[in-house]
PDB file of C-alpha atoms in Angstrom:
ATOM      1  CA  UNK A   1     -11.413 -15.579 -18.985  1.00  0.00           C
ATOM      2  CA  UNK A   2      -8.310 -16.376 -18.177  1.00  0.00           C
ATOM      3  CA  UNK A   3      -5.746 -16.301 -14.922  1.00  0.00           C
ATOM      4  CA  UNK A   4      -3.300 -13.950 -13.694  1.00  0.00           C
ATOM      5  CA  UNK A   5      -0.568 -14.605 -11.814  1.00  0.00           C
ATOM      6  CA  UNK A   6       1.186 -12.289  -9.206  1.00  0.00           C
ATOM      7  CA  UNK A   7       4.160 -13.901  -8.007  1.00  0.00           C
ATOM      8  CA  UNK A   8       7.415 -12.270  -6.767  1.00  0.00           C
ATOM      9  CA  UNK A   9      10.595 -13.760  -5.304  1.00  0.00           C
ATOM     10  CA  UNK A  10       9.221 -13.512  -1.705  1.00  0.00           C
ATOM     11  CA  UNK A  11       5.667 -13.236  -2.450  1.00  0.00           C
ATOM     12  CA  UNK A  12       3.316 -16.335  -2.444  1.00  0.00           C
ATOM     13  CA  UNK A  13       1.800 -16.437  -5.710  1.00  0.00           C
ATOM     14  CA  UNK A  14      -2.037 -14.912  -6.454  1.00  0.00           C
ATOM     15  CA  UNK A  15      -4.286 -16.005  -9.374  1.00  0.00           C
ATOM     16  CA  UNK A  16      -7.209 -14.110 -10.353  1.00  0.00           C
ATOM     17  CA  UNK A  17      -9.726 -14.068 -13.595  1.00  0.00           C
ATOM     18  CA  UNK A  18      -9.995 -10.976 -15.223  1.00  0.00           C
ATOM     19  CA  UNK A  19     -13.518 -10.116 -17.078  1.00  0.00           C
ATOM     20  CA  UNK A  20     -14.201  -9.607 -20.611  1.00  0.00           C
ATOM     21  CA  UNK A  21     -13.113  -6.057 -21.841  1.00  0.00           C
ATOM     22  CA  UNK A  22     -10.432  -5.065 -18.816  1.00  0.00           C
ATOM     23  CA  UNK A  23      -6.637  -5.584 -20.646  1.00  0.00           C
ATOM     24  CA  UNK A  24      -3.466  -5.890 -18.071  1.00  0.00           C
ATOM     25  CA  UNK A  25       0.079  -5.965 -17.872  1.00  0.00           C
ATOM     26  CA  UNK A  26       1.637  -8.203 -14.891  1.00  0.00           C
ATOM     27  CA  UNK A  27       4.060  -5.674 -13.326  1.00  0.00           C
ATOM     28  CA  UNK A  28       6.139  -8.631 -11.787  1.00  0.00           C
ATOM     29  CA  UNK A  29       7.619  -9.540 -14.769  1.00  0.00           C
ATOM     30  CA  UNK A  30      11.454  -9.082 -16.051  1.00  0.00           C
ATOM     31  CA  UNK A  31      12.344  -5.937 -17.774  1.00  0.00           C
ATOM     32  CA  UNK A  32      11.875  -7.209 -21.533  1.00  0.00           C
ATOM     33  CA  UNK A  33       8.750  -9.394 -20.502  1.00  0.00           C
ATOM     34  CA  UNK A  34       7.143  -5.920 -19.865  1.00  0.00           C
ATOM     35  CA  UNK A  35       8.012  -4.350 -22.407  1.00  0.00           C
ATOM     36  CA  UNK A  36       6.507  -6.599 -24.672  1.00  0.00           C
ATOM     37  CA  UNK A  37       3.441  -6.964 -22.252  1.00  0.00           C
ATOM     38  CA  UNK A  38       2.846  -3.219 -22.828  1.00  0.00           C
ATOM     39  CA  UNK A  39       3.358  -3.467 -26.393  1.00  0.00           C
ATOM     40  CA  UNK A  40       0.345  -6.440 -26.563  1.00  0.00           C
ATOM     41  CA  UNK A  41      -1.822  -3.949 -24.253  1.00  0.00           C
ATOM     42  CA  UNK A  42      -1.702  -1.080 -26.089  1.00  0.00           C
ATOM     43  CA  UNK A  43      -2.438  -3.198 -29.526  1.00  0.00           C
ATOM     44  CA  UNK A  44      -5.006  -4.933 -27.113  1.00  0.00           C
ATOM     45  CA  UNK A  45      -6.514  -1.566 -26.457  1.00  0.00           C
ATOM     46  CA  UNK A  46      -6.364   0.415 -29.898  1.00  0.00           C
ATOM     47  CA  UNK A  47      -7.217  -2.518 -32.186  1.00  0.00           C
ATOM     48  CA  UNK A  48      -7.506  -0.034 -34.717  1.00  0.00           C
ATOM     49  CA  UNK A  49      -4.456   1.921 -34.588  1.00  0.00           C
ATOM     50  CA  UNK A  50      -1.337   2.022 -36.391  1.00  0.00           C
ATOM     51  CA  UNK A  51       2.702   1.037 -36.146  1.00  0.00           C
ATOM     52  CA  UNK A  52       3.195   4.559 -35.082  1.00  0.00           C
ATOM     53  CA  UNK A  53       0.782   4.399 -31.944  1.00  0.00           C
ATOM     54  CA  UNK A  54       1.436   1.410 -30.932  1.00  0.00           C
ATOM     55  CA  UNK A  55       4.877   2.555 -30.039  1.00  0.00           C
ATOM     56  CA  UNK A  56       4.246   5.549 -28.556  1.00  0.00           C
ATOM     57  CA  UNK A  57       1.865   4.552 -26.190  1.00  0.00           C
ATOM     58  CA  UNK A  58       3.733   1.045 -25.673  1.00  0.00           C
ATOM     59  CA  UNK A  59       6.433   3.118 -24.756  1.00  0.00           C
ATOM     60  CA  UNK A  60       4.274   5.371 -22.105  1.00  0.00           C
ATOM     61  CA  UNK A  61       2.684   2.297 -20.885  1.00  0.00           C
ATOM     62  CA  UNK A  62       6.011   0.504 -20.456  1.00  0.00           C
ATOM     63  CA  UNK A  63       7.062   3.567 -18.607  1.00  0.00           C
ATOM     64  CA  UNK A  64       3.737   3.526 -16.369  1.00  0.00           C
ATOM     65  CA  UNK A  65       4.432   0.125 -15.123  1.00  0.00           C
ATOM     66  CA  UNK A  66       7.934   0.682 -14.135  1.00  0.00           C
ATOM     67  CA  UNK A  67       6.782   3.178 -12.001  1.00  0.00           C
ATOM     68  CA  UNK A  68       4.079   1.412 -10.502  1.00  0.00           C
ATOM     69  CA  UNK A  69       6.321  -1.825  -9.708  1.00  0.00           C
ATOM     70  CA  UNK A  70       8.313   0.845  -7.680  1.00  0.00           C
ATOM     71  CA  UNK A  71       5.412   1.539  -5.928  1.00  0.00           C
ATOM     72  CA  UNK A  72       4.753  -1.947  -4.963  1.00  0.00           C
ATOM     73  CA  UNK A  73       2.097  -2.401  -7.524  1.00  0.00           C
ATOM     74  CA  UNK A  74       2.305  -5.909  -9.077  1.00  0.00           C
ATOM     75  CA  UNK A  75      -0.330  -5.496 -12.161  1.00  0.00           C
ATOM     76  CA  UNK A  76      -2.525  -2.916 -13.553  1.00  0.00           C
ATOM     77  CA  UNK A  77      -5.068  -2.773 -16.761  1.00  0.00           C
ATOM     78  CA  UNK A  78      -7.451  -0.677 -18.345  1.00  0.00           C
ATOM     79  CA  UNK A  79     -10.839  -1.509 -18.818  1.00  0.00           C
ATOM     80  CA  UNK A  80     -13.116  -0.253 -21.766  1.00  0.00           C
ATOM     81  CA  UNK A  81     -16.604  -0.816 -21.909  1.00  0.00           C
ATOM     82  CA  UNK A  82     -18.991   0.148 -24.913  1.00  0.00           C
ATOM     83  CA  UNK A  83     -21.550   2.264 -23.679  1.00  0.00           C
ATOM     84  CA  UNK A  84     -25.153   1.153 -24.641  1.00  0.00           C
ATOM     85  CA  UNK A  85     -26.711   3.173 -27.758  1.00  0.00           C
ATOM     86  CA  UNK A  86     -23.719   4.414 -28.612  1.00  0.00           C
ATOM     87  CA  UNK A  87     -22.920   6.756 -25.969  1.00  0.00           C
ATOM     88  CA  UNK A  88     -18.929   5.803 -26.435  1.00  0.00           C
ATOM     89  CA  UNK A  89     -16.602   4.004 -24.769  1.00  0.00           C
ATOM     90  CA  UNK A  90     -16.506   4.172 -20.305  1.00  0.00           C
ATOM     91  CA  UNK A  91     -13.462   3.189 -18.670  1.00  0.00           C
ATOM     92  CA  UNK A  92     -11.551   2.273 -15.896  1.00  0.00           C
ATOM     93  CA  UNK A  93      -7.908   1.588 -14.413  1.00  0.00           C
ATOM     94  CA  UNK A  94      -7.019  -1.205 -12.380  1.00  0.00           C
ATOM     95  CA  UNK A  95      -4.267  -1.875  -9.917  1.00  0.00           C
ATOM     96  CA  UNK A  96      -3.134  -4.705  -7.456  1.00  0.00           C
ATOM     97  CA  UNK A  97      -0.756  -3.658  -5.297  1.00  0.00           C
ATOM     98  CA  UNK A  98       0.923  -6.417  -2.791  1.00  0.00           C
ATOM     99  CA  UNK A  99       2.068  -5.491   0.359  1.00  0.00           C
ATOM    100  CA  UNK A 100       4.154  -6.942   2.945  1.00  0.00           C
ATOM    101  CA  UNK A 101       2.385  -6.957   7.202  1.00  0.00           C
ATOM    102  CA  UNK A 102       3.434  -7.386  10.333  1.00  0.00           C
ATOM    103  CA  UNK A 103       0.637  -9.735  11.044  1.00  0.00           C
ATOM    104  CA  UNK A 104       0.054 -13.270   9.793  1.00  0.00           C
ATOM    105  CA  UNK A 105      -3.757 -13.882  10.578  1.00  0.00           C
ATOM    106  CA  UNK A 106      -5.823 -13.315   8.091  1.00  0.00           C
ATOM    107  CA  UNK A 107      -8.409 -12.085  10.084  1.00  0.00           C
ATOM    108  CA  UNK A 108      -6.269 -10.158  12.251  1.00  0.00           C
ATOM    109  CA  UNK A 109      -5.424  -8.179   9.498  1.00  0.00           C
ATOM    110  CA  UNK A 110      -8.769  -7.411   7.642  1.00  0.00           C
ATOM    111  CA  UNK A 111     -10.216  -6.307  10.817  1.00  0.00           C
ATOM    112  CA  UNK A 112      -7.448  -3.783  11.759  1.00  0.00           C
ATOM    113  CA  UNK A 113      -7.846  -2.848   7.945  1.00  0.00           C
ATOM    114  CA  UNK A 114     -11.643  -2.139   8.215  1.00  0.00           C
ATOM    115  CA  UNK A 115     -10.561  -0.051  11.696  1.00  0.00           C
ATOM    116  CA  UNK A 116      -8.192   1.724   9.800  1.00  0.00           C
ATOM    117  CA  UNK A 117     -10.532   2.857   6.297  1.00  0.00           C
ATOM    118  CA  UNK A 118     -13.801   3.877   9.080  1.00  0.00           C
ATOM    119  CA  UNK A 119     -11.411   6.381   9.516  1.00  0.00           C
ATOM    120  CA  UNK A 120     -12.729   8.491   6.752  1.00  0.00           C
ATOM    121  CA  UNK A 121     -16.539   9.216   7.017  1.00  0.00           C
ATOM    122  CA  UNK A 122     -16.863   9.474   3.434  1.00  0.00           C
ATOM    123  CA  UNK A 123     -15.975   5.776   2.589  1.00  0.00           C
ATOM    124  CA  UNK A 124     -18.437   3.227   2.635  1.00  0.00           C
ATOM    125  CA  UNK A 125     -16.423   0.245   4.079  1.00  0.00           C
ATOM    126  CA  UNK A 126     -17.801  -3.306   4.092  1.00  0.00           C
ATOM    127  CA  UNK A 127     -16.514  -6.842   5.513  1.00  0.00           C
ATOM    128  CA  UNK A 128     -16.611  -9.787   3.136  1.00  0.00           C
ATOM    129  CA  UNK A 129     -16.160 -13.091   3.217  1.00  0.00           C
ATOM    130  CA  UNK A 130     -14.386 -14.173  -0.289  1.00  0.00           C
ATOM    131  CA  UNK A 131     -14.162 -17.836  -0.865  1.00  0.00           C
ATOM    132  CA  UNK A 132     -10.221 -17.222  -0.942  1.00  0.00           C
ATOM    133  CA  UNK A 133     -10.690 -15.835   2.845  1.00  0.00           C
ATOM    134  CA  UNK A 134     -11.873 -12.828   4.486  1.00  0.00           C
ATOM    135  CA  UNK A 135     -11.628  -9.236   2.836  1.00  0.00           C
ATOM    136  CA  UNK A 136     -12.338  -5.773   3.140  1.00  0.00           C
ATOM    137  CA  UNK A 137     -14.097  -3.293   0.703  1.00  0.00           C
ATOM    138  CA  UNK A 138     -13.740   0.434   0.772  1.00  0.00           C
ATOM    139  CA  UNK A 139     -15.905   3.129  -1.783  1.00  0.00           C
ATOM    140  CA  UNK A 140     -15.259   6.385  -2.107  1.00  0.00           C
ATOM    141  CA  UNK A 141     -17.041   9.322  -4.611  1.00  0.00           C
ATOM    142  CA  UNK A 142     -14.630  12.776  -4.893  1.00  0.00           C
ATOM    143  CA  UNK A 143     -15.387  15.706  -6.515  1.00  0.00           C
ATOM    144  CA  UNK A 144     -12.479  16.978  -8.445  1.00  0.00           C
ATOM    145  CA  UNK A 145     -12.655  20.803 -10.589  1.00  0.00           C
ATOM    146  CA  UNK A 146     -10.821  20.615 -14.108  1.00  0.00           C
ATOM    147  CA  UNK A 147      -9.028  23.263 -15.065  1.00  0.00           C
ATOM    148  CA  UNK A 148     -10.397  25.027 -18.069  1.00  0.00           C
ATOM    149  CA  UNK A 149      -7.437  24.716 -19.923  1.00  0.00           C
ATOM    150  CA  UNK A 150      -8.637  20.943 -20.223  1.00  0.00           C
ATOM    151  CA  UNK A 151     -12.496  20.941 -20.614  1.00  0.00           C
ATOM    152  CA  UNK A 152     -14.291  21.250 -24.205  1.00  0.00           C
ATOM    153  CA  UNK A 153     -16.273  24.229 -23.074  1.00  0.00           C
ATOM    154  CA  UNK A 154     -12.984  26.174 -21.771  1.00  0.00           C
ATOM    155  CA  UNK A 155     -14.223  26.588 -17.934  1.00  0.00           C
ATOM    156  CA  UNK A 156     -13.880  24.944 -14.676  1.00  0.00           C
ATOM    157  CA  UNK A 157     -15.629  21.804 -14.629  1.00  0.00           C
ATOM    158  CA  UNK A 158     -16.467  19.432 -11.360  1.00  0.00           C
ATOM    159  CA  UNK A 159     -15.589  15.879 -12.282  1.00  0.00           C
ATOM    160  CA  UNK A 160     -16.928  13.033  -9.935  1.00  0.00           C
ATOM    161  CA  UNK A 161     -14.057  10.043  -9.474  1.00  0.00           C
ATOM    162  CA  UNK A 162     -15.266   6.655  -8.439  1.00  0.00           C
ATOM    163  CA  UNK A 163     -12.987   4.383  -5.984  1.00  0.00           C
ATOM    164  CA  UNK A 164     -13.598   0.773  -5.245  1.00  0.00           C
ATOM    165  CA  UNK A 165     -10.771  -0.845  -3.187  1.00  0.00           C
ATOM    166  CA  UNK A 166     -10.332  -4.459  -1.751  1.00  0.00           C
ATOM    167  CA  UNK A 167      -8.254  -5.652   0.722  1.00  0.00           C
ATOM    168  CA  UNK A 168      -7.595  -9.242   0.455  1.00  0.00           C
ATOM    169  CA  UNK A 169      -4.861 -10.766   3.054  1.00  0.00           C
ATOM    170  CA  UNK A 170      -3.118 -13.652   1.871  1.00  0.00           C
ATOM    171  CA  UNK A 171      -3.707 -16.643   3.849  1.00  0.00           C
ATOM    172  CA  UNK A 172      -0.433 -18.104   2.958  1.00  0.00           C
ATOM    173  CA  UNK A 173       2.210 -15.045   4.541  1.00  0.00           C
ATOM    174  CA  UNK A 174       2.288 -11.747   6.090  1.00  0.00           C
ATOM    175  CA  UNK A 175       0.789 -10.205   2.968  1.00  0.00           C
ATOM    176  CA  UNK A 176      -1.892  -7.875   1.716  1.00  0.00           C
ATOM    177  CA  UNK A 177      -3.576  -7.495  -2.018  1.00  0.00           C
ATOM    178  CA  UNK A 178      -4.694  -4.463  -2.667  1.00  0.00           C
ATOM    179  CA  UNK A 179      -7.323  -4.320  -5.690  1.00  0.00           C
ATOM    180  CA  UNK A 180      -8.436  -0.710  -6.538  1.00  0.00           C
ATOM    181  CA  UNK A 181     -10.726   0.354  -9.338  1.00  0.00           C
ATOM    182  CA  UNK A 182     -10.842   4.335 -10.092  1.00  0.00           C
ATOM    183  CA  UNK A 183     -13.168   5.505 -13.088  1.00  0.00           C
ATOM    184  CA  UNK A 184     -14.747   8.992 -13.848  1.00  0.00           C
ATOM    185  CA  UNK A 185     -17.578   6.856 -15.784  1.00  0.00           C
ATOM    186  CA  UNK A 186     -19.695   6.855 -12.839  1.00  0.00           C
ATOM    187  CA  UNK A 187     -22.726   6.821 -14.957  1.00  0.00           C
ATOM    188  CA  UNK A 188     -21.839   2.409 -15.235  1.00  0.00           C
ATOM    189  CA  UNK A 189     -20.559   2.222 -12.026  1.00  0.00           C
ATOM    190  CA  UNK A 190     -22.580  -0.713 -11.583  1.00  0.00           C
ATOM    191  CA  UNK A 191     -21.234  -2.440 -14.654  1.00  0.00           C
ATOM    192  CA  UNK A 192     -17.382  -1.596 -12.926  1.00  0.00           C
ATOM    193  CA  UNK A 193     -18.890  -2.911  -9.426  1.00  0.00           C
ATOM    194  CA  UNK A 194     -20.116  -6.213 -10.917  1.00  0.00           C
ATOM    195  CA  UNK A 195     -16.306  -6.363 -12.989  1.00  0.00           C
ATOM    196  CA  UNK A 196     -14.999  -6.113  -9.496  1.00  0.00           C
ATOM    197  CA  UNK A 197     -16.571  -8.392  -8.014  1.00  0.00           C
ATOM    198  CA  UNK A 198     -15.964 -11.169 -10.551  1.00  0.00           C
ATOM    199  CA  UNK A 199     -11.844 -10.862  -9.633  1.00  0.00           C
ATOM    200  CA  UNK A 200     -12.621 -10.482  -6.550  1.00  0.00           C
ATOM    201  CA  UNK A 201     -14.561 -13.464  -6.336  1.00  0.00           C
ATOM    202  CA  UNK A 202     -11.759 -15.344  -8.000  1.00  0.00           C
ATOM    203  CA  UNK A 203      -8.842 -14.874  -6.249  1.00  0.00           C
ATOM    204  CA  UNK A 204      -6.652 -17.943  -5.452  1.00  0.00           C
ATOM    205  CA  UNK A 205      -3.665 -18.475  -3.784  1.00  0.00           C
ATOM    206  CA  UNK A 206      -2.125 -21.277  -5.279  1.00  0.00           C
ATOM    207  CA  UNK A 207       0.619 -23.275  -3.602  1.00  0.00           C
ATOM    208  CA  UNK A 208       4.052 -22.231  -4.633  1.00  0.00           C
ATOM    209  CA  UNK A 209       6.055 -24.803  -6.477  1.00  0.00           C
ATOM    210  CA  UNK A 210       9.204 -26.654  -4.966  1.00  0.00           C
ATOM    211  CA  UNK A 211      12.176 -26.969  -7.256  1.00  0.00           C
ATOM    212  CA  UNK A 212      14.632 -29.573  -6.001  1.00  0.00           C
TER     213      UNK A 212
END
């Protein structure tokens, strides 16, 4: 495994280890950086494929993570995971999203956090205490009907979408990382929990460099 680094002009900087099988782009970089990040994704991703592809969906990824950095997201991957006796291929989409608080404390700000996601009775919302500080874990299951248009059999289908979502505050600034898993392969939702929790469990926040 190895680190990723969210950093931004104003943001402190954020390392975390991703697990085998999950492929990223770092949203925080330059323009061209990107581009070429997508580019090694979607290779990353479609080992198989050809030139032609790899530049259309480098292209749509590129395109993805613009929008998300205007969204304040500063990295996002896709995980694939073989399915045991070849069932196929489950997967996942990853974000971290940093964003800026009025409030310094660390714990200040996971328990308003934890106030705030007990809102909804149909999240499951948990307190944890990551060795990078504390945190705050939200799950949700939704129900969503696919138009027909879109399923194999050519009616309405219910489709069940899987949310995990951690809120880490930084201990070094008024900051907040978001980390949110979504996947309709709820069937290894354990496998995604357990991917989860290995980032989670690694998240540093590394002292920023001085230049002189």
């Amino acid at each position: 495994m190895t680190a990723t680094v969210v950093a931004g002009a104003t943001v402190p900087p954020m390392a975390f280890h991703l697990p085998h099988g999950m492929h990223a782009i770092e949203v925080s970089l330059d323009p061209e950086e990107r581009a070429d990040a997508a580019r090694r994704l979607v290779r990353d991703i479609y080992p198989q494929g050809e030139e032609p592809l790899w530049n259309t969906m480098g292209s749509l990824y590129g395109a993805m993570a613009d929008e998300l950095l205007a969204d304040g997201v500063a990295f996002f991957g896709i995980g694939l995971y073989e399915i045991e006796d070849g069932g196929g291929v489950a997967h996942c989409a990853l974000t971290v999203a940093v964003h800026e608080r009025g409030e310094a404390d660390p714990d200040v700000v996971a328990a308003g956090t934890r106030a705030a996601l007990l809102s909804d009775p149909l999240r499951e919302v948990s307190w944890l205490d990551l060795p990078c500080g504390p945190a705050v874990y939200g799950i949700t299951f939704r129900k969503l009907v696919v138009d027909g248009a879109y399923t194999t059999s050519g009616e309405d289908e219910e489709l069940v979408m899987g949310q995990i979502q951690v809120h880490i505050p930084f201990p070094t600034g008024p900051y907040t990382a978001v980390v949110t898993l979504d996947t309709a392969s709820v069937e290894q939702w354990d496998e995604f929990a357990h991917a989860v929790a290995g980032i989670i469990g690694s998240v540093e926040f590394p002292q920023r460099e001085v230049t002189h």
